[in-house]
Amino acid sequence: MQTLQVDLGERSYPIHIGQGLLTQSHLLRPHIHGKRAVTISNTTVAPLYLDSVQNALEGFTTSAHLMPDGEEYKTLDTCNTIFTHLLENKADRKTTLIALGGGVVGDMVGFAAAAYQRGVNFIQVPTTLLSMVDSSVGGKTGVNHPLGKNMIGAFHQPQCVIIDTDTLNTLPDRELSAGIAEVIKYGLIRDTEFLAWLDTHMAQLVGRDPEVLAEAIFRSCQHKAEVVAADEREEGERALLNLGHTFGHAIEAAMGYGNWLHGEAVAAGMVMAAEHSMLMGWITPAEVQWIRELLQRANLPIEPPSSMTGADFKQYMSVDKKVLDGSLRLVLLQKIGRAIVTTDFHEGALNQVLNREL
Ligand code: NAD
Ligand code: GLY
C-alpha cells in the first residue's frame, strides 16, 4: 500500500492506494468519529462492494442508501433522497457518510455531507479510475443543473480516501478510458516526464497492467494533492485542473448528461484547448497531433460532437464557473506540460475552434 497526504492544516487527510484495501477495516475505522456510519452507493456498485464496506464497519450503527446509477441522476432531487434516509435513520451531526462508487456518487455524497445539519464528516471510497485520480481528492462536491454542469455545490474535504485498485477489475473498458483522460490531463498541465511515461506505457494502462495502473493512480493523486494543498478554493493554480473542462462541460450538458462520459467530454475538450493554444502560436500543429494520438490510444474521442454548433458551445460556456465578472477565462497550454488560465485569448481563435474552422 502507498499513502499520500493532502496537506490542508487541520483538515489534512490521507489517500491510501493499494490492492484489497476494502477488507482492511483498520484504514476506515479511525476516520469514523461518531457511532453511526451511513454508506451511500448506487445500484451498480453496491452489489459488488457494499458488503465489504459494511463488514469493515462492524460495531458501528450502520445503514446503507442506494441511488440510481447515472450522471443524469446527479441532481438535487437525488440528494434529497440521501437527506430523507439520514433523517429517517435519525443520523446526527457525528454521523459519517461513506461514498462508495464513482465520481457521481462521490460528488453527491460529499455535497450531502456538506449540507446535512450544516456539515458532517464523510469518507471517499472511489471505485472508478476517474474518481480515484481526480474527483475523490480535493473536496469539490456538488450536483448538476439542467443549465450547467456541477453548478450547485460546496467545498467539503473528506476524512480520508481509500483507493482499492482491485475494484477496477469490474470497471467497463469505456469507463477506464474516461479515467485515463484525467490522468493525461495532469501530464499536459504540469508534468512532461509523466506524459513521456504515459506515452511509453499507454498500451499497458489500457490493458489494466496492475503495476502500471497503480503508478498512474499514485502519480495522478500526487499532482492532485499538491495542487489542492496550494489552492484549495480555486483562487489560482487549481483552475489549471480544468484543462478541457470548459469545452467538456458544455458537451456533457448539451448532449444530455450521461450520453458523453465526463472523461470523454474532457478528452475532446483538451483537444479543443490544444487547438486554441496552437492558434495562439504557443504549441505546434505536430504537438496537437501528438496529443490527439495519445488520447486516441486510450480509446478516447478527439472531436466534439458534430451536432454541436459554436453557438451551442457559447451558450453553455457562458455559465462556466471560471467566468468572473462576466469575463470568460480559459485554460490553455503555454507549452506541453505547462497550462495557464487566461482572459487574454483571441476571440477569433476561440470562434475558429468552436465552429471547427481549423
Ligand atoms: P460514474 O460515477 O458515473 O461511474 C461510471 C460508471 O461506472 C457508473 O455506471 C458506475 O455505477 C460504474 N462503476 C463505478 N465503479 C465501478 C466498478 N468498480 N465496477 C463496475 N462499475 C462501476 O462516473 P465517474 O467517471 O467515476 O465520475 C464522473 C463524475 O465525476 C462527473 O459527474 C464529474 O463531474 C465528476 N468529477 C468531479 C470532480 C471533482 O473534483 N469533484 C473531478 C472530476 C470529475
Ligand atoms: N477536477 C478539478 C478540481 O478538482 O479542481
mmCIF file of C-alpha atoms and ligand atoms in Angstrom:
data_model
loop_
_atom_site.group_PDB
_atom_site.id
_atom_site.type_symbol
_atom_site.label_atom_id
_atom_site.label_comp_id
_atom_site.label_asym_id
_atom_site.label_seq_id
_atom_site.Cartn_x
_atom_site.Cartn_y
_atom_site.Cartn_z
ATOM 1 C CA MET A 1 0.000 0.000 0.000
ATOM 2 C CA GLN A 2 1.113 3.566 -0.701
ATOM 3 C CA THR A 3 -0.138 6.564 1.254
ATOM 4 C CA LEU A 4 -0.187 10.220 0.268
ATOM 5 C CA GLN A 5 -1.238 13.150 2.409
ATOM 6 C CA VAL A 6 -3.405 16.060 1.301
ATOM 7 C CA ASP A 7 -1.829 18.827 3.311
ATOM 8 C CA LEU A 8 -4.549 21.225 4.473
ATOM 9 C CA GLY A 9 -3.609 22.010 8.070
ATOM 10 C CA GLU A 10 -6.210 20.694 10.489
ATOM 11 C CA ARG A 11 -8.250 19.374 7.539
ATOM 12 C CA SER A 12 -5.379 17.257 6.160
ATOM 13 C CA TYR A 13 -6.184 13.688 5.232
ATOM 14 C CA PRO A 14 -4.571 10.552 3.846
ATOM 15 C CA ILE A 15 -5.092 8.862 0.474
ATOM 16 C CA HIS A 16 -4.419 5.127 0.762
ATOM 17 C CA ILE A 17 -3.792 3.315 -2.531
ATOM 18 C CA GLY A 18 -3.401 -0.440 -2.911
ATOM 19 C CA GLN A 19 -4.938 -3.813 -3.620
ATOM 20 C CA GLY A 20 -7.547 -5.346 -1.291
ATOM 21 C CA LEU A 21 -7.961 -2.233 0.864
ATOM 22 C CA LEU A 22 -11.742 -2.607 1.214
ATOM 23 C CA THR A 23 -11.213 -5.535 3.553
ATOM 24 C CA GLN A 24 -8.624 -3.702 5.675
ATOM 25 C CA SER A 25 -11.018 -2.194 8.212
ATOM 26 C CA HIS A 26 -8.236 -0.520 10.212
ATOM 27 C CA LEU A 27 -7.889 2.000 7.363
ATOM 28 C CA LEU A 28 -11.529 3.073 7.535
ATOM 29 C CA ARG A 29 -12.429 2.873 11.211
ATOM 30 C CA PRO A 30 -10.154 5.571 12.705
ATOM 31 C CA HIS A 31 -11.826 8.142 10.437
ATOM 32 C CA ILE A 32 -15.322 7.492 11.802
ATOM 33 C CA HIS A 33 -15.557 9.718 14.860
ATOM 34 C CA GLY A 34 -19.147 9.086 15.993
ATOM 35 C CA LYS A 35 -21.103 5.866 16.478
ATOM 36 C CA ARG A 36 -23.015 5.924 13.200
ATOM 37 C CA ALA A 37 -21.812 5.352 9.634
ATOM 38 C CA VAL A 38 -24.050 5.518 6.564
ATOM 39 C CA THR A 39 -22.736 4.023 3.339
ATOM 40 C CA ILE A 40 -24.157 5.549 0.181
ATOM 41 C CA SER A 41 -23.683 3.912 -3.185
ATOM 42 C CA ASN A 42 -25.619 3.130 -6.341
ATOM 43 C CA THR A 43 -27.442 0.118 -7.731
ATOM 44 C CA THR A 44 -24.461 -0.973 -9.864
ATOM 45 C CA VAL A 45 -21.629 -0.684 -7.334
ATOM 46 C CA ALA A 46 -23.477 -1.830 -4.208
ATOM 47 C CA PRO A 47 -23.985 -5.470 -5.310
ATOM 48 C CA LEU A 48 -20.230 -5.660 -5.959
ATOM 49 C CA TYR A 49 -18.680 -3.919 -2.951
ATOM 50 C CA LEU A 50 -21.224 -2.843 -0.323
ATOM 51 C CA ASP A 51 -20.836 -5.987 1.790
ATOM 52 C CA SER A 52 -17.064 -5.474 2.098
ATOM 53 C CA VAL A 53 -17.577 -1.942 3.392
ATOM 54 C CA GLN A 54 -20.393 -2.908 5.769
ATOM 55 C CA ASN A 55 -18.281 -5.780 7.157
ATOM 56 C CA ALA A 56 -15.485 -3.319 7.881
ATOM 57 C CA LEU A 57 -17.946 -1.249 9.940
ATOM 58 C CA GLU A 58 -18.772 -3.944 12.491
ATOM 59 C CA GLY A 59 -19.537 -2.381 15.879
ATOM 60 C CA PHE A 60 -20.819 0.910 14.446
ATOM 61 C CA THR A 61 -24.514 1.624 13.932
ATOM 62 C CA THR A 62 -24.816 1.339 10.169
ATOM 63 C CA SER A 63 -27.261 1.737 7.350
ATOM 64 C CA ALA A 64 -26.967 1.906 3.574
ATOM 65 C CA HIS A 65 -28.704 4.013 0.971
ATOM 66 C CA LEU A 66 -28.660 3.260 -2.752
ATOM 67 C CA MET A 67 -29.201 5.777 -5.519
ATOM 68 C CA PRO A 68 -29.993 5.119 -9.189
ATOM 69 C CA ASP A 69 -26.893 4.883 -11.397
ATOM 70 C CA GLY A 70 -26.035 7.622 -13.855
ATOM 71 C CA GLU A 71 -24.884 11.184 -14.416
ATOM 72 C CA GLU A 72 -28.498 12.098 -15.187
ATOM 73 C CA TYR A 73 -29.334 11.370 -11.524
ATOM 74 C CA LYS A 74 -26.648 13.747 -10.209
ATOM 75 C CA THR A 75 -29.346 16.165 -9.108
ATOM 76 C CA LEU A 76 -30.719 17.960 -6.078
ATOM 77 C CA ASP A 77 -33.686 15.566 -6.177
ATOM 78 C CA THR A 78 -31.404 12.548 -5.746
ATOM 79 C CA CYS A 79 -29.506 14.354 -2.994
ATOM 80 C CA ASN A 80 -32.796 14.871 -1.251
ATOM 81 C CA THR A 81 -33.251 11.086 -1.059
ATOM 82 C CA ILE A 82 -29.989 10.988 0.923
ATOM 83 C CA PHE A 83 -31.310 13.613 3.350
ATOM 84 C CA THR A 84 -34.539 11.625 3.739
ATOM 85 C CA HIS A 85 -32.579 8.454 4.521
ATOM 86 C CA LEU A 86 -30.450 10.313 7.078
ATOM 87 C CA LEU A 87 -33.483 11.837 8.800
ATOM 88 C CA GLU A 88 -35.451 8.588 8.785
ATOM 89 C CA ASN A 89 -32.458 6.873 10.405
ATOM 90 C CA LYS A 90 -32.017 9.695 12.960
ATOM 91 C CA ALA A 91 -28.492 10.468 11.761
ATOM 92 C CA ASP A 92 -26.960 13.145 13.998
ATOM 93 C CA ARG A 93 -24.093 15.583 13.489
ATOM 94 C CA LYS A 94 -21.484 12.972 14.439
ATOM 95 C CA THR A 95 -22.630 10.630 11.665
ATOM 96 C CA THR A 96 -20.044 9.788 8.995
ATOM 97 C CA LEU A 97 -21.159 9.253 5.401
ATOM 98 C CA ILE A 98 -19.197 6.837 3.219
ATOM 99 C CA ALA A 99 -19.292 7.437 -0.545
ATOM 100 C CA LEU A 100 -18.839 4.111 -2.328
ATOM 101 C CA GLY A 101 -18.722 4.486 -6.116
ATOM 102 C CA GLY A 102 -17.521 6.682 -8.933
ATOM 103 C CA GLY A 103 -17.421 10.440 -9.211
ATOM 104 C CA VAL A 104 -21.184 10.808 -9.417
ATOM 105 C CA VAL A 105 -21.696 9.083 -6.062
ATOM 106 C CA GLY A 106 -18.667 10.828 -4.538
ATOM 107 C CA ASP A 107 -19.724 14.323 -5.624
ATOM 108 C CA MET A 108 -23.305 13.837 -4.415
ATOM 109 C CA VAL A 109 -22.439 12.228 -1.083
ATOM 110 C CA GLY A 110 -19.830 14.929 -0.468
ATOM 111 C CA PHE A 111 -22.435 17.587 -1.143
ATOM 112 C CA ALA A 112 -24.972 15.860 1.109
ATOM 113 C CA ALA A 113 -22.288 15.694 3.825
ATOM 114 C CA ALA A 114 -21.545 19.406 3.391
ATOM 115 C CA ALA A 115 -25.213 20.325 3.741
ATOM 116 C CA TYR A 116 -26.701 17.824 6.206
ATOM 117 C CA GLN A 117 -27.084 19.599 9.546
ATOM 118 C CA ARG A 118 -24.624 22.176 8.111
ATOM 119 C CA GLY A 119 -21.859 19.639 7.723
ATOM 120 C CA VAL A 120 -20.991 16.081 8.724
ATOM 121 C CA ASN A 121 -17.887 14.009 8.063
ATOM 122 C CA PHE A 122 -17.534 11.815 5.014
ATOM 123 C CA ILE A 123 -15.110 9.291 3.549
ATOM 124 C CA GLN A 124 -14.406 8.692 -0.124
ATOM 125 C CA VAL A 125 -14.134 5.106 -1.383
ATOM 126 C CA PRO A 126 -13.757 5.653 -5.145
ATOM 127 C CA THR A 127 -14.324 2.697 -7.463
ATOM 128 C CA THR A 128 -13.691 4.158 -10.952
ATOM 129 C CA LEU A 129 -10.317 5.226 -12.297
ATOM 130 C CA LEU A 130 -11.634 8.754 -12.787
ATOM 131 C CA SER A 131 -12.792 9.079 -9.201
ATOM 132 C CA MET A 132 -9.535 7.569 -7.903
ATOM 133 C CA VAL A 133 -7.300 10.000 -9.765
ATOM 134 C CA ASP A 134 -9.442 13.101 -9.538
ATOM 135 C CA SER A 135 -12.887 13.525 -8.030
ATOM 136 C CA SER A 136 -12.388 11.784 -4.665
ATOM 137 C CA VAL A 137 -9.492 14.085 -3.769
ATOM 138 C CA GLY A 138 -9.823 17.797 -3.121
ATOM 139 C CA GLY A 139 -13.265 18.369 -1.658
ATOM 140 C CA LYS A 140 -15.195 19.623 -4.671
ATOM 141 C CA THR A 141 -18.727 18.331 -4.227
ATOM 142 C CA GLY A 142 -21.995 19.069 -5.957
ATOM 143 C CA VAL A 143 -24.748 18.289 -8.411
ATOM 144 C CA ASN A 144 -25.695 19.295 -11.943
ATOM 145 C CA HIS A 145 -28.382 21.734 -13.029
ATOM 146 C CA PRO A 146 -30.086 21.363 -16.432
ATOM 147 C CA LEU A 147 -28.497 24.695 -17.387
ATOM 148 C CA GLY A 148 -24.983 23.876 -16.233
ATOM 149 C CA LYS A 149 -22.703 21.096 -15.045
ATOM 150 C CA ASN A 150 -21.729 20.964 -11.330
ATOM 151 C CA MET A 151 -23.315 24.358 -10.798
ATOM 152 C CA ILE A 152 -24.690 23.674 -7.315
ATOM 153 C CA GLY A 153 -22.085 22.579 -4.797
ATOM 154 C CA ALA A 154 -19.720 23.175 -1.914
ATOM 155 C CA PHE A 155 -16.088 22.679 -0.945
ATOM 156 C CA HIS A 156 -16.043 19.965 1.717
ATOM 157 C CA GLN A 157 -12.988 17.790 2.326
ATOM 158 C CA PRO A 158 -13.286 14.081 3.159
ATOM 159 C CA GLN A 159 -11.733 12.494 6.265
ATOM 160 C CA CYS A 160 -9.762 10.074 4.095
ATOM 161 C CA VAL A 161 -9.716 8.493 0.636
ATOM 162 C CA ILE A 162 -9.423 4.719 0.329
ATOM 163 C CA ILE A 163 -8.486 3.529 -3.163
ATOM 164 C CA ASP A 164 -8.783 -0.228 -3.567
ATOM 165 C CA THR A 165 -7.351 -0.813 -7.029
ATOM 166 C CA ASP A 166 -8.933 -4.291 -7.140
ATOM 167 C CA THR A 167 -12.310 -2.621 -7.708
ATOM 168 C CA LEU A 168 -11.097 -1.633 -11.171
ATOM 169 C CA ASN A 169 -11.331 -5.299 -12.207
ATOM 170 C CA THR A 170 -15.077 -4.890 -12.706
ATOM 171 C CA LEU A 171 -14.958 -1.452 -14.356
ATOM 172 C CA PRO A 172 -16.117 -1.412 -18.001
ATOM 173 C CA ASP A 173 -13.430 -0.527 -20.602
ATOM 174 C CA ARG A 174 -15.181 2.658 -21.658
ATOM 175 C CA GLU A 175 -15.127 3.923 -18.045
ATOM 176 C CA LEU A 176 -11.443 3.020 -17.703
ATOM 177 C CA SER A 177 -10.654 5.122 -20.768
ATOM 178 C CA ALA A 178 -12.666 8.029 -19.367
ATOM 179 C CA GLY A 179 -10.425 7.932 -16.297
ATOM 180 C CA ILE A 180 -7.282 7.923 -18.429
ATOM 181 C CA ALA A 181 -8.361 11.312 -19.846
ATOM 182 C CA GLU A 182 -7.903 12.888 -16.413
ATOM 183 C CA VAL A 183 -4.566 11.082 -15.974
ATOM 184 C CA ILE A 184 -3.297 12.541 -19.272
ATOM 185 C CA LYS A 185 -4.565 15.953 -18.100
ATOM 186 C CA TYR A 186 -2.018 16.045 -15.239
ATOM 187 C CA GLY A 187 0.802 15.442 -17.691
ATOM 188 C CA LEU A 188 -0.399 18.122 -20.085
ATOM 189 C CA ILE A 189 -0.787 20.804 -17.428
ATOM 190 C CA ARG A 190 2.283 20.200 -15.262
ATOM 191 C CA ASP A 191 4.477 17.167 -15.923
ATOM 192 C CA THR A 192 6.195 16.392 -19.236
ATOM 193 C CA GLU A 193 8.095 13.500 -17.679
ATOM 194 C CA PHE A 194 4.775 11.866 -16.687
ATOM 195 C CA LEU A 195 3.496 12.430 -20.244
ATOM 196 C CA ALA A 196 6.538 10.630 -21.641
ATOM 197 C CA TRP A 197 5.898 7.783 -19.195
ATOM 198 C CA LEU A 198 2.257 7.620 -20.316
ATOM 199 C CA ASP A 199 3.342 7.604 -23.944
ATOM 200 C CA THR A 200 5.533 4.565 -23.238
ATOM 201 C CA HIS A 201 3.015 2.750 -21.022
ATOM 202 C CA MET A 202 -0.342 3.550 -22.691
ATOM 203 C CA ALA A 203 -0.890 0.007 -24.013
ATOM 204 C CA GLN A 204 -0.318 -1.488 -20.533
ATOM 205 C CA LEU A 205 -2.566 1.126 -18.943
ATOM 206 C CA VAL A 206 -5.412 0.358 -21.336
ATOM 207 C CA GLY A 207 -4.658 -3.363 -20.814
ATOM 208 C CA ARG A 208 -5.015 -2.885 -16.994
ATOM 209 C CA ASP A 209 -1.489 -3.933 -16.056
ATOM 210 C CA PRO A 210 -1.817 -3.657 -12.223
ATOM 211 C CA GLU A 211 1.598 -2.084 -11.670
ATOM 212 C CA VAL A 212 1.124 0.476 -14.421
ATOM 213 C CA LEU A 213 -2.375 1.322 -13.146
ATOM 214 C CA ALA A 214 -1.085 1.732 -9.586
ATOM 215 C CA GLU A 215 1.736 4.002 -10.766
ATOM 216 C CA ALA A 216 -0.651 6.132 -12.855
ATOM 217 C CA ILE A 217 -3.042 6.464 -9.897
ATOM 218 C CA PHE A 218 -0.267 7.319 -7.440
ATOM 219 C CA ARG A 219 1.317 9.961 -9.669
ATOM 220 C CA SER A 220 -2.067 11.490 -10.516
ATOM 221 C CA CYS A 221 -3.091 11.673 -6.848
ATOM 222 C CA GLN A 222 0.284 13.232 -6.049
ATOM 223 C CA HIS A 223 -0.444 16.005 -8.561
ATOM 224 C CA LYS A 224 -3.977 16.480 -7.327
ATOM 225 C CA ALA A 225 -2.878 16.604 -3.674
ATOM 226 C CA GLU A 226 -0.152 19.167 -4.438
ATOM 227 C CA VAL A 227 -2.483 21.462 -6.371
ATOM 228 C CA VAL A 228 -5.281 21.240 -3.784
ATOM 229 C CA ALA A 229 -2.853 21.902 -0.914
ATOM 230 C CA ALA A 230 -1.602 25.013 -2.735
ATOM 231 C CA ASP A 231 -5.036 26.355 -3.730
ATOM 232 C CA GLU A 232 -7.927 24.591 -2.018
ATOM 233 C CA ARG A 233 -10.656 27.026 -3.109
ATOM 234 C CA GLU A 234 -9.538 27.519 -6.714
ATOM 235 C CA GLU A 235 -8.332 31.073 -6.359
ATOM 236 C CA GLY A 236 -5.397 30.403 -8.677
ATOM 237 C CA GLU A 237 -3.486 27.278 -9.680
ATOM 238 C CA ARG A 238 -6.368 24.833 -9.098
ATOM 239 C CA ALA A 239 -8.198 26.229 -12.129
ATOM 240 C CA LEU A 240 -5.497 24.567 -14.268
ATOM 241 C CA LEU A 241 -7.071 21.213 -13.358
ATOM 242 C CA ASN A 242 -9.922 22.292 -15.589
ATOM 243 C CA LEU A 243 -7.972 21.928 -18.847
ATOM 244 C CA GLY A 244 -10.546 20.867 -21.433
ATOM 245 C CA HIS A 245 -13.396 21.150 -18.911
ATOM 246 C CA THR A 246 -14.970 24.399 -20.164
ATOM 247 C CA PHE A 247 -15.491 22.757 -23.554
ATOM 248 C CA GLY A 248 -16.156 19.360 -21.965
ATOM 249 C CA HIS A 249 -18.836 20.558 -19.551
ATOM 250 C CA ALA A 250 -20.596 22.244 -22.487
ATOM 251 C CA ILE A 251 -20.548 18.928 -24.383
ATOM 252 C CA GLU A 252 -21.920 16.985 -21.391
ATOM 253 C CA ALA A 253 -24.761 19.436 -20.777
ATOM 254 C CA ALA A 254 -25.643 19.956 -24.448
ATOM 255 C CA MET A 255 -25.642 16.253 -25.301
ATOM 256 C CA GLY A 256 -27.734 15.348 -22.223
ATOM 257 C CA TYR A 257 -25.991 14.213 -19.031
ATOM 258 C CA GLY A 258 -24.762 10.628 -19.287
ATOM 259 C CA ASN A 259 -24.567 10.403 -23.081
ATOM 260 C CA TRP A 260 -20.976 11.566 -23.255
ATOM 261 C CA LEU A 261 -19.000 10.346 -20.235
ATOM 262 C CA HIS A 262 -17.271 13.133 -18.306
ATOM 263 C CA GLY A 263 -13.807 11.833 -19.226
ATOM 264 C CA GLU A 264 -14.763 11.542 -22.892
ATOM 265 C CA ALA A 265 -16.005 15.126 -22.969
ATOM 266 C CA VAL A 266 -12.812 16.254 -21.228
ATOM 267 C CA ALA A 267 -10.716 14.403 -23.833
ATOM 268 C CA ALA A 268 -12.411 16.172 -26.746
ATOM 269 C CA GLY A 269 -12.243 19.401 -24.730
ATOM 270 C CA MET A 270 -8.482 19.024 -24.197
ATOM 271 C CA VAL A 271 -8.009 18.664 -27.955
ATOM 272 C CA MET A 272 -10.015 21.885 -28.435
ATOM 273 C CA ALA A 273 -7.859 23.646 -25.821
ATOM 274 C CA ALA A 274 -4.738 22.378 -27.609
ATOM 275 C CA GLU A 275 -6.040 23.617 -30.954
ATOM 276 C CA HIS A 276 -6.795 27.006 -29.403
ATOM 277 C CA SER A 277 -3.271 27.096 -27.937
ATOM 278 C CA MET A 278 -1.892 26.301 -31.395
ATOM 279 C CA LEU A 279 -3.850 29.205 -32.920
ATOM 280 C CA MET A 280 -2.308 31.438 -30.231
ATOM 281 C CA GLY A 281 1.107 30.323 -31.518
ATOM 282 C CA TRP A 282 2.046 28.592 -28.247
ATOM 283 C CA ILE A 283 2.220 24.958 -29.361
ATOM 284 C CA THR A 284 2.843 23.447 -32.795
ATOM 285 C CA PRO A 285 0.451 21.512 -35.068
ATOM 286 C CA ALA A 286 2.716 18.477 -34.542
ATOM 287 C CA GLU A 287 2.231 18.759 -30.769
ATOM 288 C CA VAL A 288 -1.565 18.958 -31.195
ATOM 289 C CA GLN A 289 -1.373 15.827 -33.331
ATOM 290 C CA TRP A 290 0.726 14.112 -30.655
ATOM 291 C CA ILE A 291 -1.956 14.893 -28.027
ATOM 292 C CA ARG A 292 -4.705 13.601 -30.328
ATOM 293 C CA GLU A 293 -2.826 10.340 -30.899
ATOM 294 C CA LEU A 294 -2.147 9.813 -27.183
ATOM 295 C CA LEU A 295 -5.862 10.252 -26.414
ATOM 296 C CA GLN A 296 -6.812 8.009 -29.311
ATOM 297 C CA ARG A 297 -4.528 5.268 -27.992
ATOM 298 C CA ALA A 298 -6.559 5.486 -24.775
ATOM 299 C CA ASN A 299 -9.714 4.915 -26.888
ATOM 300 C CA LEU A 300 -10.955 8.431 -26.241
ATOM 301 C CA PRO A 301 -12.828 10.771 -28.609
ATOM 302 C CA ILE A 302 -10.764 13.591 -30.098
ATOM 303 C CA GLU A 303 -13.525 15.586 -31.796
ATOM 304 C CA PRO A 304 -16.549 17.290 -30.233
ATOM 305 C CA PRO A 305 -19.998 16.043 -31.306
ATOM 306 C CA SER A 306 -20.685 17.082 -34.899
ATOM 307 C CA SER A 307 -24.199 18.136 -33.897
ATOM 308 C CA MET A 308 -22.887 20.931 -31.647
ATOM 309 C CA THR A 309 -22.581 24.406 -33.148
ATOM 310 C CA GLY A 310 -20.361 27.247 -31.996
ATOM 311 C CA ALA A 311 -23.490 28.904 -30.605
ATOM 312 C CA ASP A 312 -24.309 25.785 -28.553
ATOM 313 C CA PHE A 313 -20.839 25.900 -27.010
ATOM 314 C CA LYS A 314 -21.101 29.615 -26.241
ATOM 315 C CA GLN A 315 -24.447 29.186 -24.507
ATOM 316 C CA TYR A 316 -23.113 26.631 -22.020
ATOM 317 C CA MET A 317 -19.675 28.242 -21.693
ATOM 318 C CA SER A 318 -21.289 31.494 -20.529
ATOM 319 C CA VAL A 319 -22.174 29.841 -17.198
ATOM 320 C CA ASP A 320 -18.791 28.164 -16.694
ATOM 321 C CA LYS A 321 -17.512 28.510 -13.116
ATOM 322 C CA LYS A 322 -14.387 30.215 -14.449
ATOM 323 C CA VAL A 323 -16.493 33.139 -15.704
ATOM 324 C CA LEU A 324 -15.646 36.048 -13.365
ATOM 325 C CA ASP A 325 -17.425 39.420 -13.530
ATOM 326 C CA GLY A 326 -18.823 38.343 -16.894
ATOM 327 C CA SER A 327 -15.406 37.509 -18.402
ATOM 328 C CA LEU A 328 -14.708 34.009 -19.607
ATOM 329 C CA ARG A 329 -11.348 32.576 -18.525
ATOM 330 C CA LEU A 330 -9.897 29.632 -20.406
ATOM 331 C CA VAL A 331 -7.243 27.093 -19.526
ATOM 332 C CA LEU A 332 -4.790 26.852 -22.413
ATOM 333 C CA LEU A 333 -1.383 25.304 -22.956
ATOM 334 C CA GLN A 334 1.502 27.763 -22.999
ATOM 335 C CA LYS A 335 3.548 24.727 -23.891
ATOM 336 C CA ILE A 336 3.196 20.988 -23.423
ATOM 337 C CA GLY A 337 3.433 20.425 -19.658
ATOM 338 C CA ARG A 338 2.527 23.999 -18.723
ATOM 339 C CA ALA A 339 -1.053 25.297 -18.607
ATOM 340 C CA ILE A 340 -2.225 28.826 -17.889
ATOM 341 C CA VAL A 341 -5.580 30.430 -17.114
ATOM 342 C CA THR A 342 -6.223 33.464 -19.250
ATOM 343 C CA THR A 343 -8.848 36.008 -20.232
ATOM 344 C CA ASP A 344 -6.448 37.184 -22.876
ATOM 345 C CA PHE A 345 -7.300 34.713 -25.631
ATOM 346 C CA HIS A 346 -8.233 35.844 -29.120
ATOM 347 C CA GLU A 347 -11.996 35.708 -29.560
ATOM 348 C CA GLY A 348 -11.402 34.915 -33.253
ATOM 349 C CA ALA A 349 -9.266 31.898 -32.346
ATOM 350 C CA LEU A 350 -11.937 30.665 -29.947
ATOM 351 C CA ASN A 351 -14.606 31.047 -32.637
ATOM 352 C CA GLN A 352 -12.455 29.083 -35.077
ATOM 353 C CA VAL A 353 -12.165 26.245 -32.560
ATOM 354 C CA LEU A 354 -15.865 26.255 -31.647
ATOM 355 C CA ASN A 355 -17.015 26.379 -35.254
ATOM 356 C CA ARG A 356 -14.437 23.740 -36.275
ATOM 357 C CA GLU A 357 -12.873 26.096 -38.818
ATOM 358 C CA LEU A 358 -9.304 24.973 -38.325
HETATM 359 P P1 NAD B 1 -19.649 7.474 -12.566
HETATM 360 O O1 NAD B 1 -19.633 7.805 -11.147
HETATM 361 O O2 NAD B 1 -20.907 7.699 -13.328
HETATM 362 O O3 NAD B 1 -19.180 5.969 -12.738
HETATM 363 C C1 NAD B 1 -19.127 5.423 -14.013
HETATM 364 C C2 NAD B 1 -19.932 4.111 -14.137
HETATM 365 O O4 NAD B 1 -19.182 3.040 -13.578
HETATM 366 C C3 NAD B 1 -21.252 4.119 -13.405
HETATM 367 O O5 NAD B 1 -22.192 3.383 -14.138
HETATM 368 C C4 NAD B 1 -20.909 3.383 -12.102
HETATM 369 O O6 NAD B 1 -22.020 2.800 -11.480
HETATM 370 C C5 NAD B 1 -19.956 2.344 -12.612
HETATM 371 N N1 NAD B 1 -18.997 1.829 -11.647
HETATM 372 C C6 NAD B 1 -18.348 2.510 -10.683
HETATM 373 N N2 NAD B 1 -17.415 1.751 -10.124
HETATM 374 C C7 NAD B 1 -17.493 0.535 -10.712
HETATM 375 C C8 NAD B 1 -16.788 -0.669 -10.562
HETATM 376 N N3 NAD B 1 -15.743 -0.766 -9.734
HETATM 377 N N4 NAD B 1 -17.145 -1.728 -11.315
HETATM 378 C C9 NAD B 1 -18.164 -1.628 -12.218
HETATM 379 N N5 NAD B 1 -18.853 -0.488 -12.431
HETATM 380 C C10 NAD B 1 -18.510 0.573 -11.686
HETATM 381 O O7 NAD B 1 -18.524 8.293 -13.368
HETATM 382 P P2 NAD B 1 -17.046 8.765 -12.991
HETATM 383 O O8 NAD B 1 -16.332 8.844 -14.258
HETATM 384 O O9 NAD B 1 -16.486 7.980 -11.868
HETATM 385 O O10 NAD B 1 -17.279 10.230 -12.418
HETATM 386 C C11 NAD B 1 -17.747 11.256 -13.239
HETATM 387 C C12 NAD B 1 -18.274 12.357 -12.351
HETATM 388 O O11 NAD B 1 -17.220 12.894 -11.561
HETATM 389 C C13 NAD B 1 -18.855 13.506 -13.125
HETATM 390 O O12 NAD B 1 -20.086 13.872 -12.564
HETATM 391 C C14 NAD B 1 -17.849 14.619 -12.930
HETATM 392 O O13 NAD B 1 -18.428 15.887 -12.960
HETATM 393 C C15 NAD B 1 -17.297 14.293 -11.579
HETATM 394 N N6 NAD B 1 -15.964 14.839 -11.320
HETATM 395 C C16 NAD B 1 -15.779 15.511 -10.155
HETATM 396 C C17 NAD B 1 -14.534 16.002 -9.846
HETATM 397 C C18 NAD B 1 -14.309 16.673 -8.528
HETATM 398 O O14 NAD B 1 -13.249 17.250 -8.317
HETATM 399 N N7 NAD B 1 -15.248 16.587 -7.615
HETATM 400 C C19 NAD B 1 -13.461 15.800 -10.717
HETATM 401 C C20 NAD B 1 -13.685 15.097 -11.891
HETATM 402 C C21 NAD B 1 -14.950 14.605 -12.190
HETATM 403 N N1 GLY B 2 -11.330 18.365 -11.124
HETATM 404 C C1 GLY B 2 -10.999 19.733 -10.890
HETATM 405 C C2 GLY B 2 -10.685 20.062 -9.484
HETATM 406 O O1 GLY B 2 -10.756 19.247 -8.610
HETATM 407 O O2 GLY B 2 -10.364 21.166 -9.210
#
